[in-house]
PDB file of C-alpha atoms in Angstrom:
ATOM      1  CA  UNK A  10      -0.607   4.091 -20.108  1.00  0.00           C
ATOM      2  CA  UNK A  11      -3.716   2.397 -19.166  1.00  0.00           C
ATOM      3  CA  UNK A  12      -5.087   4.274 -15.781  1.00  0.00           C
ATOM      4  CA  UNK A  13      -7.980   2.071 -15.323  1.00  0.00           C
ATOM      5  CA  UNK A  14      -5.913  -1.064 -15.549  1.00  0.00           C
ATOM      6  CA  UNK A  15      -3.104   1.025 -13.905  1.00  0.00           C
ATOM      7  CA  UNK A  16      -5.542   1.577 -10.970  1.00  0.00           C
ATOM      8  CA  UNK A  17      -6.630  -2.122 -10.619  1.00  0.00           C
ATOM      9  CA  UNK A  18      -3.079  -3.345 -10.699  1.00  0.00           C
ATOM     10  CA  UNK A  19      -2.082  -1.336  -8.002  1.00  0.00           C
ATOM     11  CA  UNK A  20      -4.809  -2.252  -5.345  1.00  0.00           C
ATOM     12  CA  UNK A  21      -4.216  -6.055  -6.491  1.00  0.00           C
ATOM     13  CA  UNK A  22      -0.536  -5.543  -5.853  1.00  0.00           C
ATOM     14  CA  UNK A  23      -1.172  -3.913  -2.234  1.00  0.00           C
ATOM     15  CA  UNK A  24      -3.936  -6.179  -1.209  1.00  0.00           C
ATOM     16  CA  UNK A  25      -1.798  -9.612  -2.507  1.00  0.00           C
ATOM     17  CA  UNK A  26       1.193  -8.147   0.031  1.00  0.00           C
ATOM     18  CA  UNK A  27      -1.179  -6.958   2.730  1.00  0.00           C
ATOM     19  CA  UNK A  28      -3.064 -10.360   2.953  1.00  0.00           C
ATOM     20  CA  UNK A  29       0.240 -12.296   3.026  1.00  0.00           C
ATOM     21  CA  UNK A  30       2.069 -12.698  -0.490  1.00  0.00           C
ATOM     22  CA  UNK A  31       3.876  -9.973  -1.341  1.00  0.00           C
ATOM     23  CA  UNK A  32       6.194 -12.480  -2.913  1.00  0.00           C
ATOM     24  CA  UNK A  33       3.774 -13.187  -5.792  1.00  0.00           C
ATOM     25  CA  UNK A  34       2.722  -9.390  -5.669  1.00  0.00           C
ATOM     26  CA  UNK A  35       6.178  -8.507  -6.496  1.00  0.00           C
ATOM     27  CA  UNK A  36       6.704 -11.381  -9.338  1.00  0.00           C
ATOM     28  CA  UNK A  37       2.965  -9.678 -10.802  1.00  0.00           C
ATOM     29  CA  UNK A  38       2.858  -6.719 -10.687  1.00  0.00           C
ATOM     30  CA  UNK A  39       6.411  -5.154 -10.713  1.00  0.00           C
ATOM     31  CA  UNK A  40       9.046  -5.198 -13.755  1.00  0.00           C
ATOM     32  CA  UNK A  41      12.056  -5.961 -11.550  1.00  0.00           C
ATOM     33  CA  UNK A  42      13.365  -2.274 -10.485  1.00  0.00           C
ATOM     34  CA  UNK A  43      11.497  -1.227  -7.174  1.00  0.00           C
ATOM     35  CA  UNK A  44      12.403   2.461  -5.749  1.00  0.00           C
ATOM     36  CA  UNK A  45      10.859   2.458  -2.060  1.00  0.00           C
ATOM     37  CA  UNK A  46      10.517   5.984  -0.417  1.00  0.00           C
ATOM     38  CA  UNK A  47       9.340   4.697   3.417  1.00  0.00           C
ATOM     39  CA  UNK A  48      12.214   4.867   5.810  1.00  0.00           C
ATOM     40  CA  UNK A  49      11.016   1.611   7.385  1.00  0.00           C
ATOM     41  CA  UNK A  50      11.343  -0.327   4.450  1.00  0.00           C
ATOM     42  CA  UNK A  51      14.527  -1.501   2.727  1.00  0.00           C
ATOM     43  CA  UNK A  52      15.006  -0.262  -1.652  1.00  0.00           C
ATOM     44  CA  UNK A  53      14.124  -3.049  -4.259  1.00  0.00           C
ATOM     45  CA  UNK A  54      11.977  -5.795  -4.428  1.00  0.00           C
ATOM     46  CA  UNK A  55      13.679  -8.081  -1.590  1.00  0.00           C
ATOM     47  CA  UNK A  56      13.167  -5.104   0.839  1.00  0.00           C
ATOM     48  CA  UNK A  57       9.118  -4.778  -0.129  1.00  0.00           C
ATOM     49  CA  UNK A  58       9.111  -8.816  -0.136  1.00  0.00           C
ATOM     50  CA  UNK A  59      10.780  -8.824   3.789  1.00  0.00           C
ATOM     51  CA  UNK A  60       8.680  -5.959   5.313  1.00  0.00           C
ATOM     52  CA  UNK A  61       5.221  -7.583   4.185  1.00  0.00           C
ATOM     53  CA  UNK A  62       6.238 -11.264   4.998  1.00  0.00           C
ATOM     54  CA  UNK A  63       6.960  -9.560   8.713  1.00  0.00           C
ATOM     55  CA  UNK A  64       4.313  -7.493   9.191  1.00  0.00           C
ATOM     56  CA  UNK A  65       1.773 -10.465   8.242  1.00  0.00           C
ATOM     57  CA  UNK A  66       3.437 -13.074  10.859  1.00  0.00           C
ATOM     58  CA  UNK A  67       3.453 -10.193  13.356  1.00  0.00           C
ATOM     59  CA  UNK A  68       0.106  -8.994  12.547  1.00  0.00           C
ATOM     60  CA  UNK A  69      -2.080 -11.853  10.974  1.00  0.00           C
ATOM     61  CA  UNK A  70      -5.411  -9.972  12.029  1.00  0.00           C
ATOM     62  CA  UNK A  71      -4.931  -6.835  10.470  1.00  0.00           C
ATOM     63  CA  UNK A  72      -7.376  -5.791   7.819  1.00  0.00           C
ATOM     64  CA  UNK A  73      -7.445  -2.879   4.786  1.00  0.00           C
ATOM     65  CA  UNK A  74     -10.097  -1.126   2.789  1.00  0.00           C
ATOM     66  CA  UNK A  75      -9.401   0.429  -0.465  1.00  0.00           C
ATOM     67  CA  UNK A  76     -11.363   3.936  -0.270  1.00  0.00           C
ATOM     68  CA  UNK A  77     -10.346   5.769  -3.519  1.00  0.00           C
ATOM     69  CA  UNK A  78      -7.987   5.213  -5.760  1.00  0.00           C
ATOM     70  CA  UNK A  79      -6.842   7.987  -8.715  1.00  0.00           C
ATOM     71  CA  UNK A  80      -4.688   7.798 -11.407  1.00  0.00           C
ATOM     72  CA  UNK A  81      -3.115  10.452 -13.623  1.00  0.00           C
ATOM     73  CA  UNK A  82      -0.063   9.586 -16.119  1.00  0.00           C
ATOM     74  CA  UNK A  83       2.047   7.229 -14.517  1.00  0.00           C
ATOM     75  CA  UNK A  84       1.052   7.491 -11.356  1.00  0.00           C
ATOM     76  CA  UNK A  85      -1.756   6.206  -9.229  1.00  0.00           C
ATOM     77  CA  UNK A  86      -2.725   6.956  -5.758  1.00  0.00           C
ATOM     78  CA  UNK A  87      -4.619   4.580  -3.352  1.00  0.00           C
ATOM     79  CA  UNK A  88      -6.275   5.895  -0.034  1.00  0.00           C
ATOM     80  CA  UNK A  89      -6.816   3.262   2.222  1.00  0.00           C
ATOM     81  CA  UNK A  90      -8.577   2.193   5.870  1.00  0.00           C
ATOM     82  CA  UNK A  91      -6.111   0.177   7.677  1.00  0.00           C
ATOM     83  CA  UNK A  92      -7.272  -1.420  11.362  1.00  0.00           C
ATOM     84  CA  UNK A  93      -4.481  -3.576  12.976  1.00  0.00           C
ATOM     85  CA  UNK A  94      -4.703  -5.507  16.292  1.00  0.00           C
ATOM     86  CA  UNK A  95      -5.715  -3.271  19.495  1.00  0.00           C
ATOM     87  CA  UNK A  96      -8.376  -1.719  17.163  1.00  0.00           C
ATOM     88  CA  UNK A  97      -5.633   0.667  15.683  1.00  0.00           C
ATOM     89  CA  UNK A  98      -6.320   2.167  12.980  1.00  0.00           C
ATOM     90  CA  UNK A  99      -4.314   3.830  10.203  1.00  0.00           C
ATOM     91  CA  UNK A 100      -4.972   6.505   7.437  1.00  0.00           C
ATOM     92  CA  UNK A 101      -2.681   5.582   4.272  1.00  0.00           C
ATOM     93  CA  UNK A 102      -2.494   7.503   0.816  1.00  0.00           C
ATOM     94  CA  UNK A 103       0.317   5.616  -0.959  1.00  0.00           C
ATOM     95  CA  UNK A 104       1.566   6.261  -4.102  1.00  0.00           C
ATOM     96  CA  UNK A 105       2.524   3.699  -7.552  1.00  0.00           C
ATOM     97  CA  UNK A 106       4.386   4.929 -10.479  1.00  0.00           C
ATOM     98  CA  UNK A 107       4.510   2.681 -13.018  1.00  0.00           C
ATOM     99  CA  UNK A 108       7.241   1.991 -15.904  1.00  0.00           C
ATOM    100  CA  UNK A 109       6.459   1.712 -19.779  1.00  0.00           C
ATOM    101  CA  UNK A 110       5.369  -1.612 -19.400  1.00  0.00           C
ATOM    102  CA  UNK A 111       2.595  -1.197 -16.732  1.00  0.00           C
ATOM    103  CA  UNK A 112       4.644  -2.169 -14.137  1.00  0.00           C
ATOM    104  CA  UNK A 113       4.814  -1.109 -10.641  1.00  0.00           C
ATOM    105  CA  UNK A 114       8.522   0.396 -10.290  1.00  0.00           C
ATOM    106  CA  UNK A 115       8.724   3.100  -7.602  1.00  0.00           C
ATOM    107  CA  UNK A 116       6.534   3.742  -4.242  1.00  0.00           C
ATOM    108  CA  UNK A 117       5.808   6.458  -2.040  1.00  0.00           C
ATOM    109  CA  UNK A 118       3.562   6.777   1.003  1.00  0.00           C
ATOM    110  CA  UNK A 119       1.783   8.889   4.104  1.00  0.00           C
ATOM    111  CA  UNK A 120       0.854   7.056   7.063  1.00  0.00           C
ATOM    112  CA  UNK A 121      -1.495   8.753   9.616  1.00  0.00           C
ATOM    113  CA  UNK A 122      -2.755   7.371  12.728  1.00  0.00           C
ATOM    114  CA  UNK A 123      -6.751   7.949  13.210  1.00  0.00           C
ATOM    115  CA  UNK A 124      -6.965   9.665  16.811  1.00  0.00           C
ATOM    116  CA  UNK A 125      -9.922   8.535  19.002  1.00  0.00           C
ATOM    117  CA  UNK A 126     -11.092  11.953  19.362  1.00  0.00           C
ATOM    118  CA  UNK A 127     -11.123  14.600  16.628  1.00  0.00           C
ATOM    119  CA  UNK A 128     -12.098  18.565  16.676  1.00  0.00           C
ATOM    120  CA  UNK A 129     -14.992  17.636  13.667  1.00  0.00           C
ATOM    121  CA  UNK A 130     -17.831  14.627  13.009  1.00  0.00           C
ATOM    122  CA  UNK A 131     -15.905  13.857   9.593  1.00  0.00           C
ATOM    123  CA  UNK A 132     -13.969  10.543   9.219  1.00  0.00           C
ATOM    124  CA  UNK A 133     -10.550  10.781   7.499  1.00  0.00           C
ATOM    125  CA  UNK A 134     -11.530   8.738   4.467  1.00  0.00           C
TER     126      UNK A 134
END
């Protein structure tokens, strides 16, 4: 396992999707088996492939910035800065394991909505 390259890999793959080709993200980055663990998006590659191609024709303008991103074994974990339309913005901390062949294979993630008022001056990235 290469973490650095593991790391780089899995911001390419999420930023390819994010900006609009999650078709070629999927065909780059992933080895063909693709376990999804968010309830709002359908198991395997097809499912990844339909939820991305929606959101970006809903949601052309949105944007993301990669904060951090750690990796340890198999696994690497991106924390991200999402705004969407309406000034929303989003809190993500998604999660890539890879197979043996430095492929993206299974995905987990936390979603968090950034409230407009908050109890401290900290941001949450």
């Amino acid at each position: 396992m290469n973490k650095s390259e593991n790391k780089k890999n899995a911001i390419a793959f999420y930023r390819m999707a994010y900006e609009g080709n999650p078709k070629e993200a999927i065909d780059k980055f992933c080895g063909g088996q693709y376990i999804q663990h968010n309830p709002d998006v359908a198991n395997g590659p097809q499912g990844f492939i339909d939820y991305f191609e929606r959101m970006n024709r809903e949601y052309p303008e949105k944007s993301i910035d990669f904060v951090r991103s750690i990796a340890e074994g198999n696994l690497v974990a991106l924390h991200t800065h999402q705004v969407w339309p309406d000034d929303d913005q989003y809190i993500t901390m998604d999660f890539f394991r890879f197979d043996e062949n430095g492929k993206i294979c299974e995905h987990w993630d936390s979603i968090q909505q950034i409230p407009k008022k908050s109890a401290n001056p900290n941001t949450m990235y």
